[in-house]
Amino acid sequence: MSTGDPPSAHELRILCERLAREAGSVALKGRGDRTPAAATKSSRTDMVTEHDLAAERSIRATLERERPGDAVVGEEEGSSPGNSGYRWSIDPIDGTTNFAYGLPLWATSVAVALDGTTIAGAVVLPALDRVYSAHLGGGATRNDRPISVSSVDQINLALVGTGFGYSPELRSRQAGTVARLIGEVRDIRRTGSAAVDLCLLSDGSLDVYYEEHLNEWDVAAGLLIAAEAGATVSDLAGAPAHPGSVLACSPGVHDRMLDLLVRARGIPSDG
Ligand code: LIP
């Protein structure tokens, strides 16, 4: 991609893959290292390691060189403004707890939006050597092969992924929802990474994923990949998804899952 030419969504997808692969390799060197780089973030268990910081810096350095003028928002270093209309969303390590404990389900996630619409994204799982990516209208792939969501159409046969926030009060409420749901579905999984969950939904390894109170960088790439893999995506009330509320399903179980969630969460919501 030469500077100055407007890049196609496909070219940006390739760049997302490269950025996420490079940062993922930087992070992989530190897998299993629990040494905190700084004070924890939102709670005592919300870690940041020097590897999160190094991986994010690797992406920012390439973007500064190759995409000057684009805005960037990242989990560890916040926002830098731009004037091009493009905005990058970076999570250097999604699933930091898994990463720090040497578990394989963590990912580097990179997405780019043009004028507010995500047009390309990649999620790389370095410990499993998997690269998921998509561009708007271009389908989703895993390691360059097309993927699609499952064809499940009965909620009691659906394998559901979800996640919990870091605040003890919030996660207790979220566990209450899980307790009310678990008798209605095949089973429930908590991988520890929203980006990974959305990719597993996209290749049919999960049938449903829902979570609340996430951040933009956790889900920007994964939501595009899921939509391009054929998922039906909404928030937990059936309106458009946003990082605060995400429900992504195989189309055959979306409406039923929405009903179940409304009942299981009760009113007011888990938030
Ligand atoms: C994590 C998510 C996870 C969610 C956690 C947290 P981190 O991101 O991906 O699924 O349940 O609350 O937000 O902190 O590992 O980058």
mmCIF file of C-alpha atoms and ligand atoms in Angstrom:
data_model
loop_
_atom_site.group_PDB
_atom_site.id
_atom_site.type_symbol
_atom_site.label_atom_id
_atom_site.label_comp_id
_atom_site.label_asym_id
_atom_site.label_seq_id
_atom_site.Cartn_x
_atom_site.Cartn_y
_atom_site.Cartn_z
ATOM 1 C CA MET A 1 0.000 0.000 0.000
ATOM 2 C CA SER A 2 1.580 3.306 -1.018
ATOM 3 C CA THR A 3 1.082 6.363 1.162
ATOM 4 C CA GLY A 4 -1.386 8.771 -0.396
ATOM 5 C CA ASP A 5 -3.529 6.214 -2.281
ATOM 6 C CA PRO A 6 -6.836 5.434 -0.605
ATOM 7 C CA PRO A 7 -6.409 1.824 0.514
ATOM 8 C CA SER A 8 -9.042 -0.783 -0.256
ATOM 9 C CA ALA A 9 -10.720 -2.600 2.637
ATOM 10 C CA HIS A 10 -8.894 -5.729 1.524
ATOM 11 C CA GLU A 11 -5.513 -3.971 1.690
ATOM 12 C CA LEU A 12 -6.361 -2.731 5.162
ATOM 13 C CA ARG A 13 -7.295 -6.261 6.204
ATOM 14 C CA ILE A 14 -3.846 -7.452 5.122
ATOM 15 C CA LEU A 15 -2.296 -4.626 7.123
ATOM 16 C CA CYS A 16 -4.414 -5.563 10.178
ATOM 17 C CA GLU A 17 -3.124 -9.134 9.868
ATOM 18 C CA ARG A 18 0.491 -7.989 9.616
ATOM 19 C CA LEU A 19 0.203 -5.610 12.571
ATOM 20 C CA ALA A 20 -1.490 -8.241 14.732
ATOM 21 C CA ARG A 21 0.992 -10.964 13.749
ATOM 22 C CA GLU A 22 4.005 -8.755 14.514
ATOM 23 C CA ALA A 23 2.627 -7.599 17.861
ATOM 24 C CA GLY A 24 1.524 -11.132 18.698
ATOM 25 C CA SER A 25 5.087 -12.393 18.178
ATOM 26 C CA VAL A 26 6.407 -9.637 20.436
ATOM 27 C CA ALA A 27 3.923 -10.672 23.125
ATOM 28 C CA LEU A 28 4.498 -14.416 22.686
ATOM 29 C CA LYS A 29 8.065 -14.050 23.996
ATOM 30 C CA GLY A 30 6.643 -13.146 27.391
ATOM 31 C CA ARG A 31 3.860 -15.702 27.643
ATOM 32 C CA GLY A 32 3.510 -16.959 31.217
ATOM 33 C CA ASP A 33 5.224 -13.915 32.729
ATOM 34 C CA ARG A 34 3.006 -12.579 35.475
ATOM 35 C CA THR A 35 5.264 -9.706 36.496
ATOM 36 C CA PRO A 36 3.156 -6.549 36.479
ATOM 37 C CA ALA A 37 4.567 -3.655 34.436
ATOM 38 C CA ALA A 38 2.482 -1.140 36.310
ATOM 39 C CA ALA A 39 -0.241 -0.970 38.873
ATOM 40 C CA THR A 40 -3.263 -3.022 37.878
ATOM 41 C CA LYS A 41 -6.030 -1.138 36.049
ATOM 42 C CA SER A 42 -9.719 -1.392 36.934
ATOM 43 C CA SER A 43 -9.267 -3.821 39.840
ATOM 44 C CA ARG A 44 -6.550 -5.834 41.644
ATOM 45 C CA THR A 45 -6.946 -8.667 39.118
ATOM 46 C CA ASP A 46 -6.921 -6.522 35.932
ATOM 47 C CA MET A 47 -3.258 -6.927 34.964
ATOM 48 C CA VAL A 48 -0.955 -5.097 32.592
ATOM 49 C CA THR A 49 2.432 -6.622 31.808
ATOM 50 C CA GLU A 50 5.423 -5.179 29.981
ATOM 51 C CA HIS A 51 4.428 -7.473 27.098
ATOM 52 C CA ASP A 52 1.048 -5.703 26.640
ATOM 53 C CA LEU A 53 2.958 -2.423 26.437
ATOM 54 C CA ALA A 54 5.643 -3.729 24.042
ATOM 55 C CA ALA A 55 3.063 -5.321 21.721
ATOM 56 C CA GLU A 56 0.979 -2.142 21.548
ATOM 57 C CA ARG A 57 4.118 -0.066 20.885
ATOM 58 C CA SER A 58 5.024 -2.323 17.963
ATOM 59 C CA ILE A 59 1.641 -1.641 16.306
ATOM 60 C CA ARG A 60 1.758 2.096 17.004
ATOM 61 C CA ALA A 61 5.279 2.386 15.572
ATOM 62 C CA THR A 62 4.235 0.754 12.288
ATOM 63 C CA LEU A 63 1.083 2.875 12.042
ATOM 64 C CA GLU A 64 3.052 6.069 12.652
ATOM 65 C CA ARG A 65 5.354 5.092 9.773
ATOM 66 C CA GLU A 66 2.819 3.706 7.317
ATOM 67 C CA ARG A 67 -0.449 5.445 8.215
ATOM 68 C CA PRO A 68 0.444 8.903 9.559
ATOM 69 C CA GLY A 69 -2.711 10.963 9.991
ATOM 70 C CA ASP A 70 -4.853 8.037 11.163
ATOM 71 C CA ALA A 71 -6.309 8.117 14.669
ATOM 72 C CA VAL A 72 -5.379 5.268 17.025
ATOM 73 C CA VAL A 73 -7.002 4.001 20.190
ATOM 74 C CA GLY A 74 -5.312 1.254 22.174
ATOM 75 C CA GLU A 75 -5.981 -0.531 25.440
ATOM 76 C CA GLU A 76 -2.728 0.488 27.110
ATOM 77 C CA GLU A 77 -1.798 3.899 25.727
ATOM 78 C CA GLY A 78 -5.141 5.551 25.044
ATOM 79 C CA SER A 79 -6.040 7.691 22.033
ATOM 80 C CA SER A 80 -3.965 9.617 19.528
ATOM 81 C CA PRO A 81 -5.940 11.878 17.211
ATOM 82 C CA GLY A 82 -5.830 11.866 13.398
ATOM 83 C CA ASN A 83 -7.356 13.769 10.512
ATOM 84 C CA SER A 84 -7.689 11.119 7.764
ATOM 85 C CA GLY A 85 -11.078 9.646 8.755
ATOM 86 C CA TYR A 86 -9.418 6.296 9.592
ATOM 87 C CA ARG A 87 -9.311 5.113 13.192
ATOM 88 C CA TRP A 88 -7.397 2.079 14.441
ATOM 89 C CA SER A 89 -8.479 0.088 17.447
ATOM 90 C CA ILE A 90 -5.806 -2.045 19.113
ATOM 91 C CA ASP A 91 -5.853 -4.664 21.844
ATOM 92 C CA PRO A 92 -2.276 -5.915 22.169
ATOM 93 C CA ILE A 93 -3.249 -8.836 24.415
ATOM 94 C CA ASP A 94 -6.921 -9.685 24.867
ATOM 95 C CA GLY A 95 -7.100 -12.375 27.505
ATOM 96 C CA THR A 96 -4.269 -10.972 29.601
ATOM 97 C CA THR A 97 -4.966 -13.322 32.503
ATOM 98 C CA ASN A 98 -4.661 -16.384 30.225
ATOM 99 C CA PHE A 99 -1.470 -14.903 28.755
ATOM 100 C CA ALA A 100 0.068 -14.319 32.166
ATOM 101 C CA TYR A 101 -0.801 -17.835 33.342
ATOM 102 C CA GLY A 102 0.630 -19.475 30.207
ATOM 103 C CA LEU A 103 -2.778 -20.528 28.858
ATOM 104 C CA PRO A 104 -3.132 -20.412 25.055
ATOM 105 C CA LEU A 105 -6.424 -18.521 24.634
ATOM 106 C CA TRP A 106 -5.288 -14.928 24.213
ATOM 107 C CA ALA A 107 -5.137 -12.776 21.122
ATOM 108 C CA THR A 108 -3.846 -9.629 19.518
ATOM 109 C CA SER A 109 -6.701 -7.708 17.924
ATOM 110 C CA VAL A 110 -6.459 -4.905 15.361
ATOM 111 C CA ALA A 111 -9.342 -3.204 13.548
ATOM 112 C CA VAL A 112 -9.717 -0.102 11.414
ATOM 113 C CA ALA A 113 -12.813 2.030 10.919
ATOM 114 C CA LEU A 114 -13.484 4.613 8.230
ATOM 115 C CA ASP A 115 -15.781 7.432 9.306
ATOM 116 C CA GLY A 116 -17.065 5.309 12.182
ATOM 117 C CA THR A 117 -17.675 2.016 10.325
ATOM 118 C CA THR A 118 -15.296 -0.886 10.932
ATOM 119 C CA ILE A 119 -14.069 -1.978 7.507
ATOM 120 C CA ALA A 120 -11.272 -4.448 8.308
ATOM 121 C CA GLY A 121 -9.946 -6.410 11.242
ATOM 122 C CA ALA A 122 -7.706 -9.259 12.334
ATOM 123 C CA VAL A 123 -7.436 -11.344 15.484
ATOM 124 C CA VAL A 124 -4.243 -13.387 15.857
ATOM 125 C CA LEU A 125 -3.901 -16.201 18.419
ATOM 126 C CA PRO A 126 -0.097 -16.516 18.583
ATOM 127 C CA ALA A 127 -0.014 -19.530 20.905
ATOM 128 C CA LEU A 128 -2.276 -21.496 18.546
ATOM 129 C CA ASP A 129 -0.874 -20.119 15.290
ATOM 130 C CA ARG A 130 -4.299 -18.912 14.132
ATOM 131 C CA VAL A 131 -5.099 -15.774 12.165
ATOM 132 C CA TYR A 132 -8.738 -14.734 11.829
ATOM 133 C CA SER A 133 -9.596 -11.765 9.634
ATOM 134 C CA ALA A 134 -12.342 -10.060 7.645
ATOM 135 C CA HIS A 135 -13.111 -6.982 5.629
ATOM 136 C CA LEU A 136 -16.502 -5.416 5.074
ATOM 137 C CA GLY A 137 -18.342 -7.421 2.421
ATOM 138 C CA GLY A 138 -15.310 -9.687 1.938
ATOM 139 C CA GLY A 139 -16.100 -12.641 4.200
ATOM 140 C CA ALA A 140 -14.151 -14.036 7.139
ATOM 141 C CA THR A 141 -11.209 -16.431 7.158
ATOM 142 C CA ARG A 142 -9.127 -18.485 9.552
ATOM 143 C CA ASN A 143 -5.583 -19.002 8.294
ATOM 144 C CA ASP A 144 -6.787 -17.855 4.844
ATOM 145 C CA ARG A 145 -9.650 -20.368 4.619
ATOM 146 C CA PRO A 146 -13.271 -19.132 4.577
ATOM 147 C CA ILE A 147 -15.203 -19.715 7.798
ATOM 148 C CA SER A 148 -18.849 -19.512 8.775
ATOM 149 C CA VAL A 149 -20.944 -19.817 11.890
ATOM 150 C CA SER A 150 -22.704 -23.068 12.826
ATOM 151 C CA SER A 151 -26.139 -24.066 11.595
ATOM 152 C CA VAL A 152 -27.542 -24.910 15.033
ATOM 153 C CA ASP A 153 -31.238 -24.021 15.327
ATOM 154 C CA GLN A 154 -32.208 -25.297 18.779
ATOM 155 C CA ILE A 155 -31.150 -23.333 21.814
ATOM 156 C CA ASN A 156 -30.862 -26.410 24.028
ATOM 157 C CA LEU A 157 -28.150 -27.650 21.634
ATOM 158 C CA ALA A 158 -26.233 -24.350 21.590
ATOM 159 C CA LEU A 159 -22.765 -24.007 23.150
ATOM 160 C CA VAL A 160 -22.594 -20.527 24.648
ATOM 161 C CA GLY A 161 -19.521 -18.407 25.377
ATOM 162 C CA THR A 162 -19.508 -15.458 27.725
ATOM 163 C CA GLY A 163 -17.163 -13.473 29.940
ATOM 164 C CA PHE A 164 -17.044 -11.620 33.230
ATOM 165 C CA GLY A 165 -15.879 -8.125 34.117
ATOM 166 C CA TYR A 166 -13.114 -7.479 36.633
ATOM 167 C CA SER A 167 -15.231 -5.859 39.347
ATOM 168 C CA PRO A 168 -16.240 -8.426 42.006
ATOM 169 C CA GLU A 169 -19.809 -7.050 42.215
ATOM 170 C CA LEU A 170 -20.311 -7.114 38.455
ATOM 171 C CA ARG A 171 -18.912 -10.621 37.999
ATOM 172 C CA SER A 172 -21.124 -11.962 40.779
ATOM 173 C CA ARG A 173 -24.193 -10.570 38.990
ATOM 174 C CA GLN A 174 -22.960 -12.002 35.685
ATOM 175 C CA ALA A 175 -22.479 -15.411 37.323
ATOM 176 C CA GLY A 176 -26.118 -15.196 38.459
ATOM 177 C CA THR A 177 -27.189 -14.842 34.830
ATOM 178 C CA VAL A 178 -25.049 -17.857 33.885
ATOM 179 C CA ALA A 179 -26.674 -19.899 36.664
ATOM 180 C CA ARG A 180 -30.129 -19.079 35.275
ATOM 181 C CA LEU A 181 -29.127 -19.843 31.675
ATOM 182 C CA ILE A 182 -27.160 -23.039 32.035
ATOM 183 C CA GLY A 183 -30.184 -25.348 32.247
ATOM 184 C CA GLU A 184 -31.536 -23.981 28.940
ATOM 185 C CA VAL A 185 -28.503 -24.448 26.668
ATOM 186 C CA ARG A 186 -26.028 -27.235 25.842
ATOM 187 C CA ASP A 187 -23.299 -25.744 28.012
ATOM 188 C CA ILE A 188 -21.435 -22.531 28.784
ATOM 189 C CA ARG A 189 -17.755 -21.669 28.211
ATOM 190 C CA ARG A 190 -15.645 -18.779 29.566
ATOM 191 C CA THR A 191 -12.464 -18.587 27.481
ATOM 192 C CA GLY A 192 -11.158 -15.359 29.044
ATOM 193 C CA SER A 193 -10.927 -13.343 25.823
ATOM 194 C CA ALA A 194 -13.789 -11.613 24.049
ATOM 195 C CA ALA A 195 -11.791 -11.460 20.804
ATOM 196 C CA VAL A 196 -11.179 -15.212 20.954
ATOM 197 C CA ASP A 197 -14.848 -15.900 21.761
ATOM 198 C CA LEU A 198 -15.993 -13.967 18.700
ATOM 199 C CA CYS A 199 -13.551 -15.889 16.491
ATOM 200 C CA LEU A 200 -14.666 -19.235 17.939
ATOM 201 C CA LEU A 201 -18.269 -18.242 17.199
ATOM 202 C CA SER A 202 -17.199 -17.319 13.664
ATOM 203 C CA ASP A 203 -15.729 -20.728 12.845
ATOM 204 C CA GLY A 204 -18.564 -22.690 14.464
ATOM 205 C CA SER A 205 -16.668 -23.673 17.636
ATOM 206 C CA LEU A 206 -19.281 -21.799 19.696
ATOM 207 C CA ASP A 207 -22.925 -21.164 18.751
ATOM 208 C CA VAL A 208 -23.531 -18.057 20.863
ATOM 209 C CA TYR A 209 -21.402 -15.394 22.522
ATOM 210 C CA TYR A 210 -22.682 -12.643 24.778
ATOM 211 C CA GLU A 211 -21.014 -10.229 27.153
ATOM 212 C CA GLU A 212 -21.494 -6.752 28.613
ATOM 213 C CA HIS A 213 -19.193 -3.954 29.773
ATOM 214 C CA LEU A 214 -16.401 -4.547 27.255
ATOM 215 C CA ASN A 215 -14.217 -1.944 25.569
ATOM 216 C CA GLU A 216 -14.034 -1.028 21.902
ATOM 217 C CA TRP A 217 -10.628 -2.695 21.406
ATOM 218 C CA ASP A 218 -11.871 -6.034 22.844
ATOM 219 C CA VAL A 219 -14.524 -6.470 20.146
ATOM 220 C CA ALA A 220 -13.889 -4.143 17.162
ATOM 221 C CA ALA A 221 -12.191 -6.777 14.980
ATOM 222 C CA GLY A 222 -14.115 -9.749 16.380
ATOM 223 C CA LEU A 223 -17.537 -8.252 15.690
ATOM 224 C CA LEU A 224 -16.669 -7.639 12.040
ATOM 225 C CA ILE A 225 -15.261 -11.176 11.706
ATOM 226 C CA ALA A 226 -18.433 -12.632 13.275
ATOM 227 C CA ALA A 227 -20.756 -10.589 11.050
ATOM 228 C CA GLU A 228 -18.764 -11.559 7.952
ATOM 229 C CA ALA A 229 -18.939 -15.221 9.024
ATOM 230 C CA GLY A 230 -22.739 -14.969 9.022
ATOM 231 C CA ALA A 231 -23.504 -14.286 12.695
ATOM 232 C CA THR A 232 -26.572 -12.359 13.740
ATOM 233 C CA VAL A 233 -25.264 -9.580 15.945
ATOM 234 C CA SER A 234 -27.163 -7.287 18.319
ATOM 235 C CA ASP A 235 -26.966 -5.963 21.831
ATOM 236 C CA LEU A 236 -28.627 -7.804 24.713
ATOM 237 C CA ALA A 237 -31.888 -5.961 24.047
ATOM 238 C CA GLY A 238 -31.985 -6.613 20.287
ATOM 239 C CA ALA A 239 -30.672 -3.151 19.270
ATOM 240 C CA PRO A 240 -27.338 -2.690 17.409
ATOM 241 C CA ALA A 241 -24.336 -4.160 19.253
ATOM 242 C CA HIS A 242 -21.851 -1.879 21.006
ATOM 243 C CA PRO A 243 -18.926 -2.676 23.331
ATOM 244 C CA GLY A 244 -21.169 -2.257 26.366
ATOM 245 C CA SER A 245 -23.504 -5.030 25.191
ATOM 246 C CA VAL A 246 -22.843 -7.762 22.630
ATOM 247 C CA LEU A 247 -24.864 -10.795 21.544
ATOM 248 C CA ALA A 248 -23.514 -12.664 18.507
ATOM 249 C CA CYS A 249 -25.175 -15.920 17.481
ATOM 250 C CA SER A 250 -25.633 -18.462 14.776
ATOM 251 C CA PRO A 251 -28.754 -17.047 13.078
ATOM 252 C CA GLY A 252 -30.945 -20.033 13.985
ATOM 253 C CA VAL A 253 -30.705 -19.349 17.740
ATOM 254 C CA HIS A 254 -30.428 -15.560 18.007
ATOM 255 C CA ASP A 255 -34.055 -14.712 18.790
ATOM 256 C CA ARG A 256 -34.455 -17.518 21.316
ATOM 257 C CA MET A 257 -31.185 -16.561 23.021
ATOM 258 C CA LEU A 258 -32.338 -12.967 23.243
ATOM 259 C CA ASP A 259 -35.552 -14.096 25.002
ATOM 260 C CA LEU A 260 -33.593 -16.293 27.394
ATOM 261 C CA LEU A 261 -31.143 -13.523 28.225
ATOM 262 C CA VAL A 262 -33.886 -11.017 28.918
ATOM 263 C CA ARG A 263 -35.414 -13.464 31.390
ATOM 264 C CA ALA A 264 -32.123 -14.682 32.909
ATOM 265 C CA ARG A 265 -30.733 -11.209 33.459
ATOM 266 C CA GLY A 266 -33.969 -9.964 34.960
ATOM 267 C CA ILE A 267 -34.727 -6.279 34.989
ATOM 268 C CA PRO A 268 -32.801 -4.135 35.861
ATOM 269 C CA SER A 269 -29.817 -5.393 33.847
ATOM 270 C CA ASP A 270 -26.535 -6.855 35.106
ATOM 271 C CA GLY A 271 -25.062 -3.391 34.655
HETATM 272 C C1 LIP B 1 -10.851 -9.208 28.874
HETATM 273 C C2 LIP B 1 -11.906 -9.724 27.892
HETATM 274 C C3 LIP B 1 -12.637 -10.846 28.586
HETATM 275 C C4 LIP B 1 -13.529 -10.166 29.551
HETATM 276 C C5 LIP B 1 -12.678 -9.440 30.564
HETATM 277 C C6 LIP B 1 -11.653 -8.527 29.928
HETATM 278 P P1 LIP B 1 -8.359 -8.187 28.765
HETATM 279 O O1 LIP B 1 -9.920 -8.305 28.271
HETATM 280 O O2 LIP B 1 -11.578 -10.023 26.663
HETATM 281 O O3 LIP B 1 -13.419 -11.658 27.759
HETATM 282 O O4 LIP B 1 -14.416 -11.079 30.113
HETATM 283 O O5 LIP B 1 -13.498 -8.711 31.384
HETATM 284 O O6 LIP B 1 -12.222 -7.350 29.436
HETATM 285 O O7 LIP B 1 -8.424 -7.450 30.049
HETATM 286 O O8 LIP B 1 -7.830 -9.555 28.927
HETATM 287 O O9 LIP B 1 -7.698 -7.409 27.693
#
